[in-house]
mmCIF file of C-alpha atoms and ligand atoms in Angstrom:
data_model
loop_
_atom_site.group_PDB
_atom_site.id
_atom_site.type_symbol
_atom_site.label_atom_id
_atom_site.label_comp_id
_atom_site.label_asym_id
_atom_site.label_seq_id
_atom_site.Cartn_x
_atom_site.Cartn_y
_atom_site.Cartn_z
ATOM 1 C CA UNK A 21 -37.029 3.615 35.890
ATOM 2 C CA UNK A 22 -38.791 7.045 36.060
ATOM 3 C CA UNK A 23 -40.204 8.075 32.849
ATOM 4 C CA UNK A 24 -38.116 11.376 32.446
ATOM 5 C CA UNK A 25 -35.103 8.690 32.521
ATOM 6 C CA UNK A 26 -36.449 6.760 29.661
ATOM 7 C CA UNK A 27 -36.563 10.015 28.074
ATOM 8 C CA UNK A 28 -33.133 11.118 28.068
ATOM 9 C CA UNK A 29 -32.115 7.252 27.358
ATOM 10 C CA UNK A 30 -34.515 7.202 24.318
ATOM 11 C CA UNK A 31 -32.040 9.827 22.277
ATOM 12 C CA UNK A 32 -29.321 7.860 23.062
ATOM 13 C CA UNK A 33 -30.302 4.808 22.189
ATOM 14 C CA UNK A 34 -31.315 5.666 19.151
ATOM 15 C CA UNK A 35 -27.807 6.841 18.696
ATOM 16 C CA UNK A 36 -26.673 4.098 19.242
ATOM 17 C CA UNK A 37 -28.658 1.944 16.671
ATOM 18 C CA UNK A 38 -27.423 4.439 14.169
ATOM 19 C CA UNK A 39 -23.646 3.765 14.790
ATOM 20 C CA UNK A 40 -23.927 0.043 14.991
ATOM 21 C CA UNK A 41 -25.508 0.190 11.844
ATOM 22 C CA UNK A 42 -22.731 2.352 10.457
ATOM 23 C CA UNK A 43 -20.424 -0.120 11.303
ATOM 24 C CA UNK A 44 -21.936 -2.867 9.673
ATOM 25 C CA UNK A 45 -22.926 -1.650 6.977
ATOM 26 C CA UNK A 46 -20.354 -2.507 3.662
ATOM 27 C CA UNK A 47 -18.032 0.440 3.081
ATOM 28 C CA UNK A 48 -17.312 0.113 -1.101
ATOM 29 C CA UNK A 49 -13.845 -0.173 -0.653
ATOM 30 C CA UNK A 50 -14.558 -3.184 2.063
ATOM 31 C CA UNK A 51 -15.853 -5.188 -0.295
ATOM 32 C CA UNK A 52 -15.251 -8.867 -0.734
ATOM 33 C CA UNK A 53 -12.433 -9.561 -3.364
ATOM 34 C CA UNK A 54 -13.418 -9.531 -6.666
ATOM 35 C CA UNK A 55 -10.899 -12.193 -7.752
ATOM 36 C CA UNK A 56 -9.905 -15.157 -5.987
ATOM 37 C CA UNK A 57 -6.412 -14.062 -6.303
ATOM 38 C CA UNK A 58 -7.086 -11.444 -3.777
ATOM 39 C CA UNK A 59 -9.223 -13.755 -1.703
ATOM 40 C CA UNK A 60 -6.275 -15.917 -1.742
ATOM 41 C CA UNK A 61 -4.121 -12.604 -0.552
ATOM 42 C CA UNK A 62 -6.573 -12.092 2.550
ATOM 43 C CA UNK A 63 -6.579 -15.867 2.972
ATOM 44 C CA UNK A 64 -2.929 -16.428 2.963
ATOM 45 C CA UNK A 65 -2.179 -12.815 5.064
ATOM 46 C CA UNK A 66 -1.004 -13.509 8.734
ATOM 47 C CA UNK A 67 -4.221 -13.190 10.796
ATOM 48 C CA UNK A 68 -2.063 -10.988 13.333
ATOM 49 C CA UNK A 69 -3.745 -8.297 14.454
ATOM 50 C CA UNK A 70 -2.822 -4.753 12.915
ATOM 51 C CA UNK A 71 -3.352 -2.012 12.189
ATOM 52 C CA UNK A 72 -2.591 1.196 10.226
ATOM 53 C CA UNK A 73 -0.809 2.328 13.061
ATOM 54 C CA UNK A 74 1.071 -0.262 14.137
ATOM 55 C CA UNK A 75 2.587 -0.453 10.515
ATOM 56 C CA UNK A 76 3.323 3.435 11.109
ATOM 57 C CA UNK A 77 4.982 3.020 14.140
ATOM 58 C CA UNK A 78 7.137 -0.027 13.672
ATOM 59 C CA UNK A 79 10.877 0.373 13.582
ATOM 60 C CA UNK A 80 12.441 -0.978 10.758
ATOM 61 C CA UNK A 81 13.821 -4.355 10.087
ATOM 62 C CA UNK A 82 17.184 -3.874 9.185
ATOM 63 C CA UNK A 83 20.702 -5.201 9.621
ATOM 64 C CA UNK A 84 23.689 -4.322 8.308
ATOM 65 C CA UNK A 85 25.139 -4.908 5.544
ATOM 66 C CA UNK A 86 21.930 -4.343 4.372
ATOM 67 C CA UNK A 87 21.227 -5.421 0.670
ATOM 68 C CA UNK A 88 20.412 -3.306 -1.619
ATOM 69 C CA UNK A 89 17.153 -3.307 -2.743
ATOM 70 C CA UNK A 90 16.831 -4.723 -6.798
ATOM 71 C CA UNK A 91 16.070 -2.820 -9.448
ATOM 72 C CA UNK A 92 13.456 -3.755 -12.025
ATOM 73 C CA UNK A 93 11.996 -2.721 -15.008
ATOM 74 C CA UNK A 94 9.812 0.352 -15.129
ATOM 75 C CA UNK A 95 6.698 -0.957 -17.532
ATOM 76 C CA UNK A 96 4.971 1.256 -20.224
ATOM 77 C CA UNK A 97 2.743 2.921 -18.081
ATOM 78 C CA UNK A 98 5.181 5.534 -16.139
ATOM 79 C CA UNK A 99 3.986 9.245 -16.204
ATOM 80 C CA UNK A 100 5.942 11.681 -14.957
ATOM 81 C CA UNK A 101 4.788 14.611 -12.839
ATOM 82 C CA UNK A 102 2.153 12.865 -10.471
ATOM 83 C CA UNK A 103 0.516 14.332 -7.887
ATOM 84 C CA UNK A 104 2.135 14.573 -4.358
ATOM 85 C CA UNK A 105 -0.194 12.572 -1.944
ATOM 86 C CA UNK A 106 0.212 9.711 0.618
ATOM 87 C CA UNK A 107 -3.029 8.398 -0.466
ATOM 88 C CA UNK A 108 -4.607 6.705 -3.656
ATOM 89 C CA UNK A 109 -7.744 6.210 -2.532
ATOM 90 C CA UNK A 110 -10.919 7.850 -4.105
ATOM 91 C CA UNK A 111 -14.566 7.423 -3.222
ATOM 92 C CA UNK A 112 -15.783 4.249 -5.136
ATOM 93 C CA UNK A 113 -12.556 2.917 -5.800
ATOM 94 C CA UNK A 114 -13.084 -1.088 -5.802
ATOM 95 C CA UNK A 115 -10.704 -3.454 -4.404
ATOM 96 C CA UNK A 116 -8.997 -4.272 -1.410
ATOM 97 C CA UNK A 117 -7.479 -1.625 0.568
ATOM 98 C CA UNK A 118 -3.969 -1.541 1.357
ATOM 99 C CA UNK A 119 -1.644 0.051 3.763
ATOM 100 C CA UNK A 120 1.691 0.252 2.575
ATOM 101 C CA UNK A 121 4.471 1.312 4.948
ATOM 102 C CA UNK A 122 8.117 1.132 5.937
ATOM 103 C CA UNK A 123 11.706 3.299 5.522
ATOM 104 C CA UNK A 124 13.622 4.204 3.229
ATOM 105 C CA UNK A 125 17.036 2.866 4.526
ATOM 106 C CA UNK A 126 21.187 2.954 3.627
ATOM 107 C CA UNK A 127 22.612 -0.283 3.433
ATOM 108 C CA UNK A 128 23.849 1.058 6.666
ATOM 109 C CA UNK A 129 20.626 1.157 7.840
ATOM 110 C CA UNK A 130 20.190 4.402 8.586
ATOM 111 C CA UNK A 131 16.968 6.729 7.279
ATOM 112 C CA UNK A 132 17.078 8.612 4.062
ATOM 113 C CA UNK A 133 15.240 11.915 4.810
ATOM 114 C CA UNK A 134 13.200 13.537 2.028
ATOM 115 C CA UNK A 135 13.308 10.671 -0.386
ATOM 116 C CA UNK A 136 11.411 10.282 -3.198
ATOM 117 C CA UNK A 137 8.821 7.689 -3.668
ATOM 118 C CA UNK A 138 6.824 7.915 -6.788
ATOM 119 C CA UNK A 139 3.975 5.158 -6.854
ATOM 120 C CA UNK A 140 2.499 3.671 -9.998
ATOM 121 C CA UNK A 141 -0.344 0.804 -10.146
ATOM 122 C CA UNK A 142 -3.016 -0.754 -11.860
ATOM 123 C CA UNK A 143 -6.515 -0.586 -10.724
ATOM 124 C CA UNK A 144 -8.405 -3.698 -9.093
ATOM 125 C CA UNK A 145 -9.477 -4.634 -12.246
ATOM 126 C CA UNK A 146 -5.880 -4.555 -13.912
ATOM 127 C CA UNK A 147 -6.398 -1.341 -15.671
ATOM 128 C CA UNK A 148 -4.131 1.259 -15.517
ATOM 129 C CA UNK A 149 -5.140 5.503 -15.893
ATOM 130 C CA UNK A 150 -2.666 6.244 -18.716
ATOM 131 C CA UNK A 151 -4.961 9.900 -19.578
ATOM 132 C CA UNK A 152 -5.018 10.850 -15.899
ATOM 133 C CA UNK A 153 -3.376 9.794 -13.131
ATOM 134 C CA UNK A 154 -5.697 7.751 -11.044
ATOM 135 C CA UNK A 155 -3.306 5.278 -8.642
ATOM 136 C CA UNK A 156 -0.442 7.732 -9.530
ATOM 137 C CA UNK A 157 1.196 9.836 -6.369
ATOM 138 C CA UNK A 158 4.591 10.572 -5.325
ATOM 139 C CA UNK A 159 5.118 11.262 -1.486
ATOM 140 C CA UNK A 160 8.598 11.843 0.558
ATOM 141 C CA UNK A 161 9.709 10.350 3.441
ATOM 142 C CA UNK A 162 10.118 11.626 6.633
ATOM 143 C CA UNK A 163 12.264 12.645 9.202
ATOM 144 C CA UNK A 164 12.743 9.045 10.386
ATOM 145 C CA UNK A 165 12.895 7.793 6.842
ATOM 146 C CA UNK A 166 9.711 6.632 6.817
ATOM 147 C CA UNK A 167 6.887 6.819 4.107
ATOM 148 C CA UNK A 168 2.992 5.295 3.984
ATOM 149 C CA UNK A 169 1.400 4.893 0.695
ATOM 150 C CA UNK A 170 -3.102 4.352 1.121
ATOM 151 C CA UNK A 171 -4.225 2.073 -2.509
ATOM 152 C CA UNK A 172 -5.715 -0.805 -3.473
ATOM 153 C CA UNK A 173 -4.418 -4.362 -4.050
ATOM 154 C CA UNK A 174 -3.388 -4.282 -7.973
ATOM 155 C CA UNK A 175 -5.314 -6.526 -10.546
ATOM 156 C CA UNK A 176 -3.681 -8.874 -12.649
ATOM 157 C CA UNK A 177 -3.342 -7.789 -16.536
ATOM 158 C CA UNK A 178 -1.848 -10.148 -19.196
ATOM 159 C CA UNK A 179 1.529 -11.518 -18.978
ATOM 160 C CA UNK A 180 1.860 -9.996 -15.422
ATOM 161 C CA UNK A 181 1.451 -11.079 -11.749
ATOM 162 C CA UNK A 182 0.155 -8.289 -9.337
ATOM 163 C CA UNK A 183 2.548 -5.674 -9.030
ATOM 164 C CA UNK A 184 2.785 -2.111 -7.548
ATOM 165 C CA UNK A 185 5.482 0.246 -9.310
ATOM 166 C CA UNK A 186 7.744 2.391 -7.902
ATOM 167 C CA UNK A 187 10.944 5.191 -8.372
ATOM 168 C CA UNK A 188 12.762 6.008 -4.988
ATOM 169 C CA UNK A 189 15.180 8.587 -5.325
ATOM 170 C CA UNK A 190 17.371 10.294 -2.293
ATOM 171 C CA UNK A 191 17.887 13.464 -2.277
ATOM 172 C CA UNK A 192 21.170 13.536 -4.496
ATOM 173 C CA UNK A 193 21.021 10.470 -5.187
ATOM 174 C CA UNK A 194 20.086 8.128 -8.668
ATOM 175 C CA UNK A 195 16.625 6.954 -8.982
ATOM 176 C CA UNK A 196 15.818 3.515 -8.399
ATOM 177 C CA UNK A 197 13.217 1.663 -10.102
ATOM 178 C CA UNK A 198 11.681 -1.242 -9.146
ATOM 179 C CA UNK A 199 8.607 -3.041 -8.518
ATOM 180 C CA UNK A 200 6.798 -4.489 -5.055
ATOM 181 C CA UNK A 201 4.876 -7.864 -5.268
ATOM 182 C CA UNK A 202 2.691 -9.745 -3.311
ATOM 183 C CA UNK A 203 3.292 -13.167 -1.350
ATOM 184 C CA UNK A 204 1.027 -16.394 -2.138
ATOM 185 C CA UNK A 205 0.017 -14.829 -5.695
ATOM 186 C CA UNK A 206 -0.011 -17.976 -7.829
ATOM 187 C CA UNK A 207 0.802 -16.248 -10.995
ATOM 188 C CA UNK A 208 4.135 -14.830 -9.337
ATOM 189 C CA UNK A 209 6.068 -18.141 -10.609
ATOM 190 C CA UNK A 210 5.067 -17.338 -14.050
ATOM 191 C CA UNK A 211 5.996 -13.742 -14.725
ATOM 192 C CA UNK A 212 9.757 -13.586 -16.041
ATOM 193 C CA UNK A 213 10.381 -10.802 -14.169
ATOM 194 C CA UNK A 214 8.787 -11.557 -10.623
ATOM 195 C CA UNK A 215 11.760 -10.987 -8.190
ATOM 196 C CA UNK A 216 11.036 -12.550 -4.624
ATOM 197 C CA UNK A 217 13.678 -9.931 -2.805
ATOM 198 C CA UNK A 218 10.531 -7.848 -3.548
ATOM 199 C CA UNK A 219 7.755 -9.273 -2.010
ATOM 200 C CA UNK A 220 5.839 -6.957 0.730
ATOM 201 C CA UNK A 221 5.224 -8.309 4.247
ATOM 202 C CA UNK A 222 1.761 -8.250 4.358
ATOM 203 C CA UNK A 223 -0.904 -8.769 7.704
ATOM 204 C CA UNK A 224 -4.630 -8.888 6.897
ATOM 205 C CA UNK A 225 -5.871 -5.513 8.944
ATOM 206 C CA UNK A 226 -9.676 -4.853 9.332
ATOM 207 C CA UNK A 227 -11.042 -4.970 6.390
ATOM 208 C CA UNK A 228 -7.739 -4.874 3.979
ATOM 209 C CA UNK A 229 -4.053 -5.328 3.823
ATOM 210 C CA UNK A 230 -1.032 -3.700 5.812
ATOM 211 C CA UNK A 231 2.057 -4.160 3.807
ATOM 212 C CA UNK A 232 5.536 -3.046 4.788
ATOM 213 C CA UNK A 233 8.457 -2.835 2.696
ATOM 214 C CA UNK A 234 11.871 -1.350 3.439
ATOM 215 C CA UNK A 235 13.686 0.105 0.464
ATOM 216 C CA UNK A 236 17.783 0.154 0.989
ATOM 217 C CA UNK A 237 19.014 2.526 -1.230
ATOM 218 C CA UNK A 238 22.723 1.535 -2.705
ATOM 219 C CA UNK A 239 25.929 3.664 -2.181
ATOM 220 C CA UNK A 240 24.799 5.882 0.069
HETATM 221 FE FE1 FE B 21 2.792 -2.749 -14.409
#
């Protein structure tokens, strides 16, 4: 190889280096689980390959009559008049990142455009923001009915098994309340409330979770 060769390869090499080591390096939200209920999650996850988009871009899974999806109890921690975003995720935030995706659906199964979804959750750690609204956001679906919510696997907290909130609301329609949970969660059995018509489809992506659930929206 002549040496003004090695020269120009020399930059890119270098380049190189630096985005390998960019890629292995631990992104904070990549962590390993904290608790060995979300190992368990990761562990129990179908090891199909996704990813983000594939969850985006999946049609839904629905057949009519479709059920409607159950209502559930909305907690003490609702606050009203979160911010709109489709992602929860702020720099440092621990735990295991999540994709959440799917429609919002008649029992017809066709796609409720422009409805609601307010999202409520604890933070890795069970914690919830109750003087701010960190792991607060409301979003609205799209044209196709479909919504995708960016957060974090929920921690446990006393008395409850991990849980993400929700309110989805059609345009002039009633809000429903409810709650999403998560498959292979031991402590699922044990909360009173735990429904298992709510339990998110989840495939281990990357370096977190995809999760897709369809919400059918009654009398519509
Ligand atoms: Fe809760």
């Amino acid at each position: 190889m002549k040496p003004i060769a090695a020269k120009k390869l020399t930059p890119l090499l270098y380049g190189l280096m630096i985005l390998l080591a960019a890629c292995s390096a631990p992104a904070s939200l990549s962590q390993a689980p904290s608790n060995a209920t979300a190992a368990q999650l990761v562990a129990t996850a179908s090891q199909t390959p996704g990813s983000a988009e594939s969850a985006q871009t999946q049609a839904p899974d629905c057949s009519t009559p479709a059920a409607a999806t159950p209502a559930l109890t909305e907690g003490p921690y609702f606050k009203a008049n979160s911010p709109e975003r489709a992602s929860l995720l702020e720099p440092g935030m621990a735990g295991t990142k999540l994709t959440l995706s799917g429609y919002v659906l008649t029992t017809d199964c066709q796609p409720v455009v422009g409805a609601l979804l307010d999202f409520w959750q604890a933070d890795a750690s069970g914690q919830y923001d109750n003087s701010g609204y960190t792991l607060r956001g409301h979003q609205f679906s799209d044209q196709s009915g479909h919504y995708q919510l960016e957060t974090v696997v929920p921690g446990l907290y006393p008395g409850r098994t991990e849980h993400i909130h929700v309110k989805v609301k059609a345009p002039d329609g009633p809000v429903l309340t409810t709650q999403l949970f998560f498959p292979g969660v031991s402590q699922n059995d044990q909360d009173s409330i735990y429904d298992p018509a709510l339990l998110l489809d989840i495939q281990q992506s990357g370096d977190g979770l995809n999760a897709i659930f369809n919400f059918i929206l009654a009398g519509r």
